[in-house]
Coordinates of C-alpha atoms in Angstrom, one line a residue:
M271 CA -6.9 -25.9 -8.1
S272 CA -7.0 -23.7 -11.1
S273 CA -10.2 -21.9 -9.8
R274 CA -8.2 -20.9 -6.7
K275 CA -5.5 -19.7 -8.7
S276 CA -7.7 -17.5 -10.8
K277 CA -9.5 -16.1 -8.0
K278 CA -6.1 -15.1 -6.3
N279 CA -5.3 -13.4 -9.5
R280 CA -8.6 -11.6 -9.5
D281 CA -8.1 -10.4 -5.9
K282 CA -4.4 -9.2 -6.9
K283 CA -6.0 -7.3 -10.0
K284 CA -8.7 -5.7 -7.8
N285 CA -6.3 -4.8 -5.2
R286 CA -3.7 -3.1 -7.7
D287 CA -6.8 -1.2 -9.4
D288 CA -7.9 0.2 -6.2
K289 CA -4.4 1.0 -5.2
D290 CA -4.2 3.0 -8.4
D291 CA -7.5 4.9 -7.8
K292 CA -6.2 5.9 -4.5
R293 CA -3.0 7.0 -5.8
N294 CA -4.5 9.2 -8.4
G295 CA -4.7 13.1 -7.2
E296 CA -3.0 12.4 -3.8
K297 CA -0.1 14.6 -2.6
Y298 CA 3.4 13.2 -2.3
T299 CA 6.5 14.7 -0.8
R300 CA 9.9 14.0 -2.4
Q301 CA 13.3 15.3 -1.6
G302 CA 14.6 17.6 -4.2
N303 CA 15.1 16.2 -7.8
G304 CA 17.4 18.7 -8.9
T305 CA 14.5 21.0 -10.1
N306 CA 14.1 22.2 -6.5
N307 CA 16.5 22.5 -3.6
G308 CA 14.0 21.5 -0.9
N309 CA 11.1 19.3 -0.4
E310 CA 8.6 19.6 -3.1
E311 CA 4.9 18.6 -3.1
L312 CA 3.8 16.1 -6.1
S313 CA 0.6 14.9 -7.2
A314 CA -0.1 11.3 -8.7
V315 CA -1.4 11.9 -12.1
T316 CA -2.1 9.6 -15.1
F317 CA 0.0 9.9 -18.2
K318 CA -1.7 8.5 -21.3
Y319 CA 0.2 7.2 -24.5
P320 CA -0.7 5.4 -27.6
G321 CA -0.3 1.6 -27.6
R322 CA -0.8 -0.5 -30.5
F323 CA -4.4 -1.3 -30.1
A324 CA -5.6 0.8 -27.1
T325 CA -4.4 3.8 -25.2
L326 CA -2.1 2.8 -22.4
T327 CA -1.6 4.7 -19.0
R328 CA 1.1 5.3 -16.6
T329 CA 0.7 6.9 -13.0
I330 CA 3.7 9.6 -12.6
L331 CA 4.4 12.2 -9.9
L332 CA 4.4 15.8 -10.9
N333 CA 5.0 19.1 -9.0
E334 CA 1.8 21.2 -9.6
S335 CA 3.3 24.7 -9.8
L336 CA 6.8 25.9 -10.6
T337 CA 8.3 29.1 -9.3
I338 CA 9.3 31.8 -11.9
T339 CA 13.0 31.0 -11.6
E340 CA 12.3 27.1 -12.5
L341 CA 10.1 28.2 -15.2
Q342 CA 12.8 30.7 -16.8
R343 CA 15.3 27.7 -16.9
K344 CA 13.2 26.4 -19.7
V345 CA 11.1 29.3 -21.0
T346 CA 12.3 33.0 -21.8
L347 CA 9.9 35.3 -20.1
S348 CA 9.6 38.7 -21.2
I349 CA 7.0 41.6 -20.5
P350 CA 5.4 42.2 -23.8
Q351 CA 5.0 38.7 -24.8
H352 CA 2.2 36.4 -23.6
P353 CA 3.0 33.6 -21.1
P354 CA 3.5 30.1 -23.1
E355 CA 0.6 28.0 -23.4
A356 CA 0.1 24.8 -21.4
K357 CA 0.8 22.6 -24.4
T358 CA 4.2 24.4 -24.8
V359 CA 5.2 24.1 -21.3
F360 CA 4.4 20.2 -21.5
Q361 CA 6.5 19.9 -24.5
L362 CA 9.3 21.7 -22.8
Y363 CA 9.2 19.6 -19.6
Y364 CA 8.4 16.2 -21.3
M365 CA 12.0 14.9 -21.4
D366 CA 12.8 16.1 -17.8
E367 CA 9.7 15.2 -15.8
I368 CA 7.8 12.4 -17.8
F369 CA 10.1 10.7 -20.1
P370 CA 12.4 8.9 -17.1
F371 CA 9.2 7.8 -15.3
I372 CA 7.5 5.9 -18.0
N373 CA 8.4 2.4 -19.3
K374 CA 10.6 1.6 -22.4
H375 CA 7.3 1.0 -24.6
A376 CA 6.2 4.5 -24.0
Q377 CA 9.7 6.1 -24.4
E378 CA 10.0 4.5 -27.7
T379 CA 6.4 5.5 -28.8
I380 CA 6.7 9.2 -27.6
N381 CA 10.1 10.4 -28.5
T382 CA 10.0 13.1 -31.1
K383 CA 8.6 16.7 -31.0
K384 CA 5.5 15.7 -33.1
S385 CA 4.6 12.5 -31.0
I386 CA 4.9 14.8 -27.9
E387 CA 2.7 17.3 -29.4
K388 CA 0.2 14.6 -30.3
S389 CA 0.0 13.0 -26.9
W390 CA -0.9 16.3 -25.2
D391 CA -4.6 15.4 -26.6
L392 CA -4.7 12.2 -25.0
Q393 CA -4.2 13.4 -21.4
T394 CA -6.6 13.8 -18.8
S395 CA -8.1 17.1 -17.6
H396 CA -6.3 16.9 -14.3
F397 CA -3.1 16.4 -16.3
Q398 CA -3.8 19.5 -18.5
K399 CA -4.7 21.4 -15.4
I400 CA -1.4 21.1 -14.0
Y401 CA 0.4 22.5 -17.0
M402 CA -2.2 25.2 -17.3
K403 CA -1.5 26.4 -13.7
R404 CA 2.2 26.2 -14.6
S405 CA 1.8 28.3 -17.6
D406 CA -0.2 31.2 -15.9

């Protein structure tokens, strides 16, 4: 009886892992979430955060590009200045775009400016490219 249970659990875990792999990088559409009035195209990306013994992950949906008006809500842009770096854009949008969609442990772990800044180094290249595209 116990071998049957363990096989079921293995199958469930395998299916969950396959589902996560399929979601990462796919495009989704969601009705406006307050930042955009119409439909917006979202990508599933992996957000990494430090755990007690290992780096933990959470899949979240992010809009890959922002309009100038959406960016100006958080960042002051001027002609003589260079555009903000990707890390700075990440820090500005963290509380609005990521914080509500991660679990409580992650919220408690990354809740200060310093911890948000440190979490940038943990992120995948796909995640960082989204913010690099936004900062250009």
